[in-house]
Structure formats: structure tokens, C-alpha cells
Coordinates of C-alpha atoms in Angstrom, one line a residue:
M19 CA -45.5 19.2 10.1
L20 CA -43.3 16.5 10.8
N21 CA -40.3 18.3 8.3
S22 CA -40.8 21.2 10.3
L23 CA -40.2 19.2 13.3
A24 CA -37.3 17.5 12.5
S25 CA -36.3 21.0 11.3
A26 CA -36.7 22.8 14.2
G27 CA -35.2 19.8 16.3
R28 CA -32.1 20.0 14.3
R29 CA -31.6 24.1 15.2
A30 CA -32.2 22.9 18.8
L31 CA -29.2 20.7 18.6
P32 CA -25.6 21.7 18.9
N33 CA -23.6 22.0 15.4
Q34 CA -20.4 20.1 14.9
W35 CA -18.6 24.0 15.0
D36 CA -20.6 24.2 18.5
L37 CA -18.5 21.1 19.9
I38 CA -15.1 22.7 18.8
A39 CA -15.8 26.0 20.2
L40 CA -17.0 24.6 23.5
A41 CA -14.1 22.3 23.7
A42 CA -11.9 25.0 23.4
I43 CA -13.2 27.0 26.1
M44 CA -13.4 24.5 28.3
A45 CA -9.6 23.9 28.0
V46 CA -9.1 27.5 28.4
L47 CA -11.2 27.7 31.6
T48 CA -9.3 24.3 32.8
A49 CA -5.9 25.9 32.1
I50 CA -7.1 29.0 34.3
A51 CA -8.0 26.7 37.1
Q52 CA -5.3 24.9 37.1
S53 CA -2.7 28.3 37.4
Y54 CA -5.3 29.3 40.1
H55 CA -3.6 26.9 42.6
G56 CA -0.5 28.5 42.2
I57 CA -1.2 31.9 42.1
S58 CA -3.4 31.2 45.7
A59 CA -0.5 29.6 47.2
P60 CA 1.5 30.2 50.0
L61 CA 4.6 33.2 49.6
P62 CA 7.8 31.0 48.8
A63 CA 10.6 31.9 51.3
A64 CA 13.1 34.2 50.0
N65 CA 15.6 33.3 47.4
E66 CA 14.3 29.4 47.6
P67 CA 14.5 28.4 43.7
V68 CA 11.0 28.1 42.1
V69 CA 12.1 27.9 38.8
S70 CA 13.8 24.3 37.0
L71 CA 15.4 24.5 33.8
D72 CA 13.4 21.1 33.1
Y73 CA 11.9 21.7 30.0
S74 CA 8.2 19.5 31.0
N75 CA 7.7 22.6 33.1
L76 CA 7.6 25.1 30.2
P77 CA 3.8 24.9 29.1
Y78 CA 2.6 25.4 33.0
Y79 CA 4.9 28.4 33.3
A80 CA 4.0 29.9 29.8
L81 CA 0.4 29.6 31.2
R82 CA 1.3 31.3 34.5
T83 CA 2.8 34.5 32.2
A84 CA 0.4 34.5 29.5
L85 CA -2.5 34.9 32.5
R86 CA -0.3 37.9 34.2
M87 CA 0.2 39.2 30.4
F88 CA -3.9 39.4 29.9
A89 CA -4.6 40.6 33.3
A90 CA -2.0 43.5 32.9
L91 CA -4.0 43.7 29.4
A92 CA -7.2 44.5 30.8
A93 CA -6.0 47.0 33.4
S94 CA -4.8 48.8 30.3
L95 CA -7.7 48.4 28.6
V96 CA -9.4 50.1 31.4
F97 CA -6.9 52.7 32.0
T98 CA -7.1 53.5 28.2
F99 CA -10.5 54.4 28.0
T100 CA -10.9 56.5 30.9
Y101 CA -7.3 58.4 30.5
A102 CA -7.3 58.9 27.0
T103 CA -10.8 59.9 26.4
L104 CA -11.1 62.5 29.8
A105 CA -7.4 63.9 28.4
A106 CA -8.9 64.3 24.3
K107 CA -12.4 65.5 25.3
S108 CA -10.8 68.2 27.8
R109 CA -8.8 71.2 26.9
R110 CA -7.7 71.6 30.8
A111 CA -7.4 68.3 31.7
E112 CA -4.9 67.7 28.6
M113 CA -2.8 70.0 29.8
V114 CA -1.9 68.0 32.8
L115 CA -2.7 64.6 31.7
I116 CA -0.5 64.4 28.4
P117 CA 2.6 65.5 29.8
V118 CA 2.6 63.4 32.6
L119 CA 2.0 60.6 30.3
D120 CA 4.9 61.8 28.3
I121 CA 6.9 61.5 31.4
L122 CA 5.3 58.1 32.2
Q123 CA 6.2 56.3 29.3
S124 CA 10.3 57.5 29.5
V125 CA 10.6 57.0 32.9
P126 CA 12.5 54.1 33.9
V127 CA 9.6 52.1 35.9
L128 CA 11.5 49.2 36.9
G129 CA 13.2 51.6 39.6
F130 CA 10.0 51.7 41.2
L131 CA 9.4 48.4 41.1
S132 CA 10.9 47.6 44.0
F133 CA 8.3 49.9 46.0
T134 CA 5.6 48.7 44.5
V135 CA 6.4 45.3 45.5
T136 CA 6.3 46.4 48.9
F137 CA 2.8 47.8 48.7
F138 CA 1.3 45.1 46.8
L139 CA 3.3 42.4 49.2
G140 CA 1.8 44.3 52.4
L141 CA -1.6 43.6 51.0
F142 CA -1.3 39.9 50.9
P143 CA 1.0 38.8 53.5
G144 CA 2.6 35.6 53.2
N145 CA 0.7 34.8 49.9
T146 CA 2.3 34.5 46.0
F147 CA -0.8 36.8 45.1
G148 CA 0.4 40.0 46.4
A149 CA 4.1 39.4 44.4
E150 CA 1.6 38.4 41.5
L151 CA 0.0 41.9 41.6
A152 CA 3.1 43.3 41.6
A153 CA 4.2 41.9 38.3
I154 CA 1.3 42.3 36.9
F155 CA 1.7 46.1 37.7
A156 CA 5.3 46.0 36.0
I157 CA 3.8 44.4 32.7
F158 CA 0.7 47.3 33.0
T159 CA 3.7 49.7 32.7
S160 CA 4.6 48.4 29.4
Q161 CA 1.1 48.0 28.3
A162 CA -0.8 51.3 29.1
W163 CA 0.9 54.3 27.9
N164 CA 1.2 53.0 24.1
M165 CA -2.5 52.3 24.3
A166 CA -3.3 55.5 25.8
F167 CA -1.7 56.9 23.3
S168 CA -3.0 55.7 20.5
L169 CA -7.0 56.4 21.9
Y170 CA -5.9 59.8 22.5
Q171 CA -4.5 60.1 18.9
S172 CA -8.0 58.6 17.5
L173 CA -10.6 60.7 19.2
R174 CA -8.6 63.8 18.1
T175 CA -8.5 63.1 14.5
V176 CA -12.5 61.4 14.2
P177 CA -13.2 62.7 10.6
R178 CA -15.2 66.7 10.8
D179 CA -18.0 65.1 8.4
L180 CA -19.2 61.9 10.7
D181 CA -18.5 64.1 13.7
E182 CA -21.2 66.8 12.1
V183 CA -23.8 63.7 11.7
A184 CA -23.5 62.9 15.1
R185 CA -24.3 66.3 16.0
G186 CA -27.0 66.7 13.7
L187 CA -28.1 63.3 15.5
R188 CA -28.7 65.2 18.8
L189 CA -26.4 62.3 20.1
T190 CA -24.9 62.4 23.7
G191 CA -21.3 62.3 24.4
W192 CA -22.2 58.3 25.8
Q193 CA -24.0 57.4 22.8
K194 CA -21.8 59.6 20.2
F195 CA -18.2 57.6 22.2
W196 CA -19.5 54.0 21.8
Q197 CA -21.3 54.5 18.1
L198 CA -18.9 57.0 16.7
E199 CA -15.9 57.9 18.3
A200 CA -15.1 54.3 19.6
P201 CA -15.7 52.2 16.6
F202 CA -13.2 54.8 14.4
S203 CA -10.3 54.3 17.3
M204 CA -10.4 50.7 16.8
P205 CA -8.4 50.0 14.3
G206 CA -5.4 51.8 15.7
L207 CA -6.1 51.0 19.0
I208 CA -5.9 46.7 18.2
W209 CA -2.8 47.1 16.7
N210 CA -1.6 48.7 19.3
T211 CA -2.6 46.7 21.7
M212 CA -0.7 43.4 19.9
M213 CA 2.5 46.2 20.2
S214 CA 1.8 46.3 23.9
M215 CA 1.5 42.9 24.3
S216 CA 4.7 42.5 22.7
G217 CA 6.4 45.0 24.6
G218 CA 5.2 43.5 28.1
W219 CA 7.6 40.3 27.5
F220 CA 10.6 42.5 27.9
F221 CA 9.1 43.4 31.4
V222 CA 8.0 40.1 32.1
V223 CA 11.8 38.9 32.6
A224 CA 12.2 41.9 35.5
S225 CA 9.2 41.2 37.1
E226 CA 9.0 37.8 37.5
A227 CA 11.9 38.0 39.7
I228 CA 11.7 40.7 41.7
T229 CA 14.4 42.1 44.4
V230 CA 13.7 43.7 47.3
G231 CA 17.0 44.5 49.3
D232 CA 18.8 41.3 50.2
T233 CA 16.1 38.9 49.0
T234 CA 14.4 38.0 45.5
I235 CA 11.2 36.9 45.1
T236 CA 10.5 34.4 42.0
L237 CA 7.5 33.5 40.2
P238 CA 7.1 30.9 37.8
G239 CA 7.0 31.7 34.3
V240 CA 8.7 32.4 30.8
G241 CA 10.5 35.4 31.9
S242 CA 12.0 33.9 35.2
Y243 CA 13.1 31.1 33.3
I244 CA 15.2 33.0 30.4
A245 CA 16.6 34.9 33.7
K246 CA 17.9 31.6 34.9
A247 CA 19.0 30.1 31.8
N248 CA 20.8 33.4 30.9
N249 CA 22.6 33.3 34.1
E250 CA 23.5 30.0 34.2
G251 CA 24.7 30.6 30.1
N252 CA 22.7 27.7 29.4
W253 CA 22.1 28.6 25.5
W254 CA 19.6 25.1 24.6
A255 CA 17.5 26.1 28.1
I256 CA 17.1 29.9 26.4
G257 CA 16.3 28.2 22.8
A258 CA 13.6 26.3 24.5
A259 CA 12.5 29.4 26.2
V260 CA 12.2 31.3 23.1
L261 CA 10.5 28.5 21.1
T262 CA 8.1 28.6 23.7
M263 CA 7.7 32.2 24.1
A264 CA 7.0 32.0 19.6
I265 CA 4.3 29.1 20.8
V266 CA 2.3 31.4 23.2
I267 CA 2.5 34.3 20.7
L268 CA 1.4 32.2 17.8
I269 CA -1.2 30.9 20.1
Y270 CA -3.0 34.0 21.5
D271 CA -2.4 35.7 17.7
Q272 CA -4.7 32.9 16.1
L273 CA -7.3 32.7 18.8
L274 CA -7.5 36.3 20.2
F275 CA -5.6 39.0 17.7
R276 CA -6.3 37.7 14.4
P277 CA -10.4 37.5 14.7
I278 CA -10.4 40.6 16.2
V279 CA -8.5 42.8 13.4
A280 CA -10.7 41.0 11.0
W281 CA -13.9 41.9 12.9
A282 CA -12.4 45.7 13.1
A283 CA -12.2 45.9 9.7
K284 CA -15.9 46.6 9.2
F285 CA -15.2 49.7 11.2
K286 CA -12.8 51.6 8.3
V287 CA -14.2 54.5 7.5
E288 CA -14.5 54.0 3.6
L289 CA -17.0 54.6 0.9
S290 CA -16.0 51.8 -1.2
E291 CA -15.1 48.1 -0.2
S292 CA -11.8 46.8 -0.4
Q293 CA -11.7 43.3 -2.3
D294 CA -9.2 42.0 -0.3
V295 CA -10.2 41.7 3.2
S296 CA -8.4 40.0 6.0
G297 CA -9.9 36.7 7.5
S298 CA -10.0 34.2 10.7
W299 CA -10.2 30.9 10.8
V300 CA -11.7 31.5 14.5
L301 CA -14.2 34.1 13.2
N302 CA -15.5 32.1 10.9
L303 CA -15.9 29.1 13.0
L304 CA -17.5 31.2 16.0
Q305 CA -20.2 32.3 13.2
R306 CA -21.0 28.9 12.1
T307 CA -21.5 27.9 15.5
H308 CA -25.5 27.9 16.8
W309 CA -25.4 27.3 20.7
V310 CA -22.6 29.6 21.0
R311 CA -23.8 32.7 19.0
L312 CA -27.6 32.1 20.5
G313 CA -25.8 32.2 23.9
A314 CA -23.7 35.1 23.1
G315 CA -26.6 37.3 21.2
P316 CA -28.4 38.3 24.7
I317 CA -25.0 39.5 26.0
F318 CA -24.1 41.8 22.8
E319 CA -27.7 42.9 22.2
A320 CA -27.7 44.3 25.8
L321 CA -24.1 46.0 25.3
R322 CA -25.9 47.5 22.2
S323 CA -28.7 49.0 24.6
I324 CA -26.3 50.1 27.1
S325 CA -24.3 51.8 24.5
L326 CA -27.5 53.5 22.9
L327 CA -28.7 54.8 26.4
P328 CA -29.1 58.6 26.3
I329 CA -26.8 59.2 29.1
R330 CA -25.2 62.6 29.4
V331 CA -22.1 62.8 31.8
P332 CA -21.8 65.8 33.6
R333 CA -18.9 68.0 32.9
I334 CA -16.6 68.5 35.4
L335 CA -14.3 70.0 32.8
P336 CA -15.4 71.8 29.4
A337 CA -15.5 69.5 26.6
R338 CA -13.6 70.8 23.8
S339 CA -16.8 71.0 21.5
S340 CA -18.8 72.9 24.1
E341 CA -19.0 77.1 23.5
E342 CA -17.0 78.0 26.5
E343 CA -14.0 76.2 23.9
Q344 CA -14.6 78.8 21.5
H345 CA -14.6 81.8 23.9
P346 CA -12.8 80.1 26.7
S347 CA -12.7 81.8 30.5
R348 CA -9.5 83.3 31.1
I349 CA -10.4 83.6 34.7
V350 CA -10.8 79.8 35.2
D351 CA -7.4 79.2 32.7
A352 CA -5.9 81.6 35.0
L353 CA -6.4 79.7 37.8
W354 CA -6.2 76.4 36.3
I355 CA -2.6 77.1 35.4
L356 CA -1.6 78.6 38.6
V357 CA -2.9 75.4 40.4
V358 CA -0.5 73.2 37.9
L359 CA 2.5 75.3 38.2
A360 CA 2.2 75.6 41.8
V361 CA 1.9 71.7 42.1
A362 CA 4.9 71.6 39.7
A363 CA 6.7 73.8 42.1
W364 CA 6.1 72.0 44.8
A365 CA 7.3 68.6 43.4
A366 CA 10.0 70.4 41.7
W367 CA 11.0 72.0 45.3
L368 CA 11.4 68.5 46.6
T369 CA 13.2 67.0 44.1
V370 CA 15.8 69.8 44.1
T371 CA 16.1 69.4 47.6
Y372 CA 16.9 65.8 47.6
I373 CA 19.0 66.3 44.8
A374 CA 21.2 69.0 47.1
T375 CA 22.0 66.6 49.8
E376 CA 24.6 64.8 47.5
V377 CA 24.9 66.4 44.4
G378 CA 26.5 69.8 43.3
W379 CA 25.9 72.1 40.0
D380 CA 29.0 70.6 38.5
E381 CA 27.5 67.2 38.8
V382 CA 24.1 68.9 37.3
L383 CA 25.7 70.2 34.4
H384 CA 27.4 66.4 33.8
V385 CA 24.3 65.0 33.7
F386 CA 22.9 67.6 31.3
V387 CA 25.5 66.8 28.9
L388 CA 24.9 62.7 28.9
T389 CA 21.1 63.6 28.2
F390 CA 22.3 65.5 25.3
Y391 CA 24.3 62.6 24.2
T392 CA 21.5 60.1 24.5
L393 CA 19.0 63.0 23.1
I394 CA 21.1 62.7 19.8
R395 CA 21.3 58.9 19.9
V396 CA 17.8 58.2 20.4
L397 CA 16.7 61.1 17.4
A398 CA 18.8 59.7 14.7
L399 CA 17.8 56.1 15.9
I400 CA 14.0 57.3 15.2
F401 CA 14.6 59.1 11.9
L402 CA 16.8 55.3 10.9
A403 CA 13.6 53.3 11.9
S404 CA 11.4 55.5 9.9
L405 CA 13.1 55.5 6.9
I406 CA 13.5 51.8 6.8
W407 CA 10.0 50.7 8.2
V408 CA 7.3 53.1 6.7
P409 CA 7.5 52.2 3.3
I410 CA 7.7 48.3 4.5
S411 CA 5.0 48.9 7.2
V412 CA 3.0 50.6 4.4
W413 CA 3.1 47.8 2.0
I414 CA 1.7 45.4 4.4
G415 CA -0.9 47.5 5.8
L416 CA -2.2 47.7 2.3
R417 CA -2.0 44.5 1.6
P418 CA -4.8 42.4 4.4
R419 CA -3.2 39.1 3.5
W420 CA 0.0 40.0 3.8
A421 CA -0.4 41.6 7.1
E422 CA -2.1 38.7 8.2
A423 CA 1.2 36.3 7.6
V424 CA 3.6 39.5 9.2
Q425 CA 1.4 40.0 12.4
P426 CA 2.4 37.1 14.3
I427 CA 6.4 37.4 13.1
A428 CA 6.4 41.0 14.0
Q429 CA 4.7 40.2 17.5
F430 CA 7.6 37.6 18.2
L431 CA 10.5 40.4 17.3
A432 CA 8.9 42.7 19.0
A433 CA 8.5 40.3 22.3
F434 CA 12.1 39.0 21.8
P435 CA 13.9 39.7 25.3
V436 CA 16.9 42.3 24.0
N437 CA 18.9 41.0 27.1
L438 CA 19.6 37.8 25.1
L439 CA 21.5 40.1 22.8
F440 CA 24.1 41.3 25.3
G441 CA 26.2 38.4 25.2
A442 CA 26.8 38.6 21.3
T443 CA 27.2 42.9 21.8
V444 CA 29.5 43.1 23.6
S445 CA 31.5 40.2 22.7
L446 CA 31.6 41.8 19.2
V447 CA 32.4 45.3 20.8
L448 CA 35.6 43.9 22.3
A449 CA 36.8 41.4 20.4
F450 CA 36.8 44.5 17.2
N451 CA 37.6 47.3 19.7
L452 CA 34.3 48.8 18.5
N453 CA 32.7 52.4 19.5
A454 CA 30.3 51.4 22.0
N455 CA 28.6 54.9 21.8
I456 CA 27.4 53.4 18.5
W457 CA 27.0 50.2 18.8
L458 CA 25.4 49.7 21.8
S459 CA 22.9 52.5 20.4
F460 CA 21.1 49.7 18.4
L461 CA 19.8 48.1 21.4
I462 CA 18.3 50.8 22.5
I463 CA 16.0 50.6 19.0
F464 CA 15.7 47.3 18.6
G465 CA 12.7 46.6 20.6
T466 CA 11.2 50.3 20.2
Q467 CA 11.0 50.7 16.6
W468 CA 7.8 48.4 16.2
Y469 CA 6.3 51.0 17.6
I470 CA 6.6 53.0 14.4
V471 CA 6.0 49.4 12.5
F472 CA 2.5 48.5 14.3
N473 CA 1.1 52.1 13.9
V474 CA 1.6 53.0 10.6
I475 CA 0.8 49.1 9.8
G476 CA -2.9 50.0 11.5
G477 CA -3.1 53.5 9.8
A478 CA -2.7 51.6 6.0
A479 CA -4.7 49.1 7.4
A480 CA -7.3 51.9 8.1
F481 CA -7.0 53.9 5.2
P482 CA -10.0 54.4 2.9
N483 CA -10.2 52.2 0.0
D484 CA -12.2 55.1 -2.1
L485 CA -8.9 57.2 -1.7
R486 CA -7.2 54.4 -2.7
E487 CA -9.4 54.3 -5.9
A488 CA -9.5 58.1 -6.7
A489 CA -5.7 58.1 -6.6
T490 CA -5.6 55.3 -9.0
N491 CA -8.0 56.6 -11.2
F492 CA -6.1 60.4 -11.1
R493 CA -2.8 58.3 -11.9
V494 CA -1.2 59.7 -8.8
H495 CA 1.8 57.6 -8.7
G496 CA 5.5 57.5 -7.4
W497 CA 6.7 60.0 -5.0
Q498 CA 3.4 62.3 -5.6
W499 CA 1.2 59.4 -4.5
W500 CA 3.5 59.2 -1.3
K501 CA 3.7 63.0 -0.7
Q502 CA 0.0 63.7 -1.3
V503 CA -2.4 60.5 -0.7
M504 CA -0.6 58.4 1.7
L505 CA 1.9 60.4 3.8
P506 CA -0.6 62.3 5.1
G507 CA -3.2 59.7 5.5
I508 CA -0.8 57.9 8.4
A509 CA 0.9 61.2 9.5
P510 CA -1.5 60.8 13.1
Y511 CA -0.8 57.2 13.2
Y512 CA 3.3 57.3 12.5
L513 CA 3.5 60.9 15.1
T514 CA 1.6 58.2 17.4
G515 CA 4.2 55.3 17.2
A516 CA 7.3 57.5 16.7
I517 CA 6.0 59.4 20.3
T518 CA 6.1 56.2 22.3
A519 CA 9.2 54.9 20.0
S520 CA 11.0 57.5 21.7
G521 CA 9.6 57.4 24.9
G522 CA 10.1 53.7 25.2
S523 CA 13.8 54.7 23.8
W524 CA 14.9 56.6 26.4
N525 CA 13.7 54.1 29.2
A526 CA 15.7 51.6 27.1
S527 CA 19.1 53.3 27.3
I528 CA 19.2 52.4 30.8
V529 CA 19.4 48.9 29.8
A530 CA 21.4 49.6 26.4
E531 CA 24.1 51.9 27.4
Y532 CA 25.3 49.6 30.4
V533 CA 25.7 46.1 29.5
K534 CA 26.9 43.7 31.6
W535 CA 28.0 40.2 30.4
K536 CA 29.3 37.7 33.2
D537 CA 32.6 39.6 33.7
H538 CA 32.5 42.4 31.3
T539 CA 30.9 45.6 31.0
V540 CA 30.5 48.0 28.1
T541 CA 29.1 51.5 28.9
A542 CA 28.4 54.1 26.6
Q543 CA 27.8 57.9 27.4
G544 CA 24.3 58.9 28.1
V545 CA 22.2 59.6 31.1
G546 CA 21.0 55.9 30.9
S547 CA 23.9 54.7 31.6
Y548 CA 25.0 57.3 34.2
I549 CA 21.2 55.8 36.5
A550 CA 22.1 52.2 35.7
E551 CA 25.6 53.0 37.4
A552 CA 23.4 55.0 40.1
T553 CA 21.2 52.4 40.4
D554 CA 24.4 49.9 40.6
K555 CA 25.9 51.8 43.7
G556 CA 22.5 52.6 45.4
D557 CA 23.2 56.0 44.9
F558 CA 19.7 57.6 45.1
P559 CA 20.0 61.1 44.9
K560 CA 22.1 60.8 41.4
I561 CA 19.3 58.1 40.3
V562 CA 16.9 61.0 40.9
L563 CA 18.7 63.6 39.3
G564 CA 19.2 61.5 36.2
V565 CA 15.5 60.8 36.0
A566 CA 14.7 64.2 36.4
M567 CA 16.4 65.3 33.6
M568 CA 15.6 62.5 31.6
S569 CA 11.8 63.8 32.1
I570 CA 12.7 67.4 31.4
F571 CA 14.0 66.4 28.2
V572 CA 11.2 64.3 26.9
T573 CA 8.8 66.7 28.2
L574 CA 10.3 69.6 26.1
L575 CA 11.0 67.4 23.2
N576 CA 7.6 66.3 23.2
R577 CA 5.9 70.1 23.9
L578 CA 8.5 71.6 21.0
F579 CA 9.0 69.1 18.7
W580 CA 6.1 66.4 18.4
R581 CA 3.4 67.8 19.6
R582 CA 4.0 70.8 17.3
L583 CA 4.2 68.0 14.3
Y584 CA 0.9 66.3 16.0
A585 CA -1.0 69.7 16.5
Y586 CA -0.2 69.9 12.6
A587 CA -1.3 66.6 11.5
E588 CA -4.7 67.1 13.5
R589 CA -5.1 70.3 11.7
R590 CA -4.4 69.5 8.2
L591 CA -4.2 65.8 7.6
R592 CA -7.3 65.0 9.1
L593 CA -10.0 62.6 6.8

């Protein structure tokens, strides 16, 4: 009896793993509390220097930047699970939502930053919180589209046999989403979330030093630190900021993403488990705790109970699996298309009317030719990036141990601010009299090629192990293995990455085709440089013309090329 009491007493006490976990949790909460004082502080005066290049300030700046990025990530997850789910579940909603998403990921969102800053500053006058929300919104625009495309792709490619099982069990739409579709989407969504976090670092530089008219509002952070160091040409400070960025990425990779990747491995659709599995010391630590698991148990049990509730979501628009989808109402379809066309025609009329105030048909034709140049540049770069990175990413994705090692390195390379390469690029182009139309192009793909890398790694990691074993048993090797096994298996993931990389490349062309460094400017022919020059001159009709032409090209490219490939992969290459 005494032994049982002693055993019960030991179980009631926290173990050493509990102490480590609780200490880490308290450290995170303390850091958040300390940064809150800066977030709620009064707004600094216009053009007041609030960023110092003193190295001792970098930890605080890193904390402020990390909080902005995670706040934007939380908003992106909410957007993803609502927007992408509606687009995947409703054919009529998809007709509007996916083209809009195509445009949103390619339009230069930083051009709208001044409007959003005015809005958010008006919500919280005289308070830094309004500027913080504007910065978070800018980072959100760099994260949300990629994650939404990933979830949309996964929801459209759920294995048919699992879908039939869900119907046989008479699961409601709510139960089916949380018990089948969301778990199936996790591996790809997690890798795209990591890519989105890394992609947000590019927008951090612009979002933490916000210009409204002739005034500049600077927020403390790594991005504003890099911007100031870059303007002053302080390479030691730039190196310290890049090192800080790498440390921050390593920390949140170890504490958040690596445990989630290891946890999500159980959602792979396979009959036999691979012997080489990913791991995480943080996940192992949490699994060994007593108090932490005891406290989290009721929360997870409540979430599981909610996911099993027989909730029937009312269908505002018909679901794809409904009888109406098999025999759609032509009258309703026609009315819906008319409404969409009417709204599009009204928006086009407003745009044309505004552009016509200063721009003639000769200018429109000129912009059309420039956009065609950028189109060729983007397609060529996507092809080259795919040729190089798809084999490498597949090799990494099939080896979880290697994926663990490469994970933080890939995140850092994806997060590396491309504007830090401007000086070296301009110097090389001018020194060797290089063709700017060719050599500036690589700046476009530097930050966007990682969409392909992360998606293909996620697709290879989610590839069923039993299919790999079957290919080995049937001695399928070499090019036949790529053609009949791996490329069909990762096709939906690759196309998601290629679509987002294509959209991101159009956006990046505005920065990469018009490069300034000190007193030198190097320009490549394209719609990106056209928009950038018009922005410098404040010529808004030309800005609208460039953005509108870019949006038209992106929409047509996605509709006529990428979406057709995507539809083929959805029909023929589903597991």
C-alpha cells in the first residue's frame, strides 16, 4: 500500500521534462509581454529615427519581427481554411475565387501599402498598434496565397477510395473535413507554411519602414534594421542582421516546424510505414512530460469532440459531390456567370476610364509588348528552376533525415532578402557590360524558386511508402521510375509550387527589372520595370495600366496553361 501511495505521489509531481517545458513556455510568454509595451506605445513622430544599428538591439528587433510574422501567419491560416475550402467545395465559388487568387498573388501588393497604412493608422490614431497592423497585413499578403493554393490542391486530390469510405460511414461535411480532408492536407500545408514564413522576410524590409506621402514611419525590427544598414552601406551591420535572421529561423524551425513535420508524418496515406522517419527533440520532450500532457489532454479531447460533432453546414452554393453537380442547373449557372461578367465588366470599365485620362493606345500596345517580355522571362526561369530543383527536392523528400537537415537551410535561403544582392548585381552588370535583360532575370527567381522546392519536398515526403516498395519489387528504375512512379505522384504538389512561383515571379519582376544601387540604376525591359518607373514618377494611370496588363496576362496564363495541367493531374494522377 505504501508503495502504491509513493508511486501515486511520484506521478502527481512534475518530472524533469515538465520543468524544461514549463521554463521554455514561461520564457516565450515573458518575451511576448516585453514586446507588448513597444506595440502599445505612442506612435513616434514622422521621420523620427527609432532604429539604431547598435548590435545589442538586434535581439529585441528580432522578437518584434517574429511576433509580426506569427500574427500574419495566424491570419493566413484563418484565411486559408475558409477561402480555400470554399473554392474547393463549390464549383461556382471556384469560378470567382481562384482567378481572384491568381491575381492577388501576382499583383504588386506593396503598391497598396500606402492605402492600408492610412486605414490602419485611422483605426488607432497616435498609437503604434495601427502601424503594426499595417505591417502585419503586408506580411500576410506574402503568406496567405501560397498556403491557400496548397490547401485547395490537397482538398481537390483526396484519394477516391478514402472519399468513398467517408460516404459509406455517412460522415457529415464537417466530420469529413476534420477526419479526412484536413489530415490528408497537413503534410503539404505544413511545408507551404514554412515557405510562407520564409517568403514573409522579403516583405518585412518594406513593411517595417512605411512611407505615407512625404513621411516615413519606422517600426523596430530586423527588416528596418537591414533597410537602414543597406542605405548607409554598413556591411558589418548587414551581416549581423542576416546572422540574427538565421538564428531566428533556426529557433522557430526547431521549436515549431520540426515538431509539426514529425507529428504530421502519421497522416501519410500508405499501407506500410517507412523505416526512415523524421523526429524532433521538442516533440520527444513534450511526449515525456507529465503535467504538460495532463494539462493539454482536456483541450485536445475537446477539439476532437468538436470535430466529431454531426454538424451539417448549410450549402449556400452547391457542393461538388451533390446531385446538382452531376446535373447542374443551367439556369442558375447562366445567372451566376452573368453576375460575374457584369461585375468584371464594371471593374474593367472603371479601370479603362481611369487609364484613358493620360494614356493612349500606343502606350497600351507598348505595355503589352513589355508584359510579353516579362512572360517569356518568367516561363524560362520556372523551367530552369524546375529542371534543377525537382530531382534534388525529390531526393531530399524521400529521406526524412536529410529533410530535417536541409529544412532550416532551405528556409534561410528562401528568406534571404534579395535586395541585399542589388549592389553585387549592379556592380557586375556595369563592370563587365553585361546584358541587363538576362542577368537581372535571376533576381526574379531567387526568392520564388523555393516555392517549387518546398512543394516538391512536401509531395515526396507524403508519397506512400507502399508504392515505393511496389516499384522496387517490380524493378522499376531509372527514367521509367521517374515517368511512371514519382513524377505522377508529386505532380499536384509540383503544379501548386509552380503556380505560386509563377505568380511570385511576376510580383518580383517589379523589384528585379528596375534595380537601384546608390547612384546607379540598371533596367531590364519588362512590365515590372515599367511599373517601378511609373511608381517613382508618381504616374498613377501608368501604374494602373501596368498592373492591369500584368493581371490579364497572369489570369490567361493560369487559365490556359497551369490550370489545364492541374486539371489533368487531378483527373489522372490522384492516389
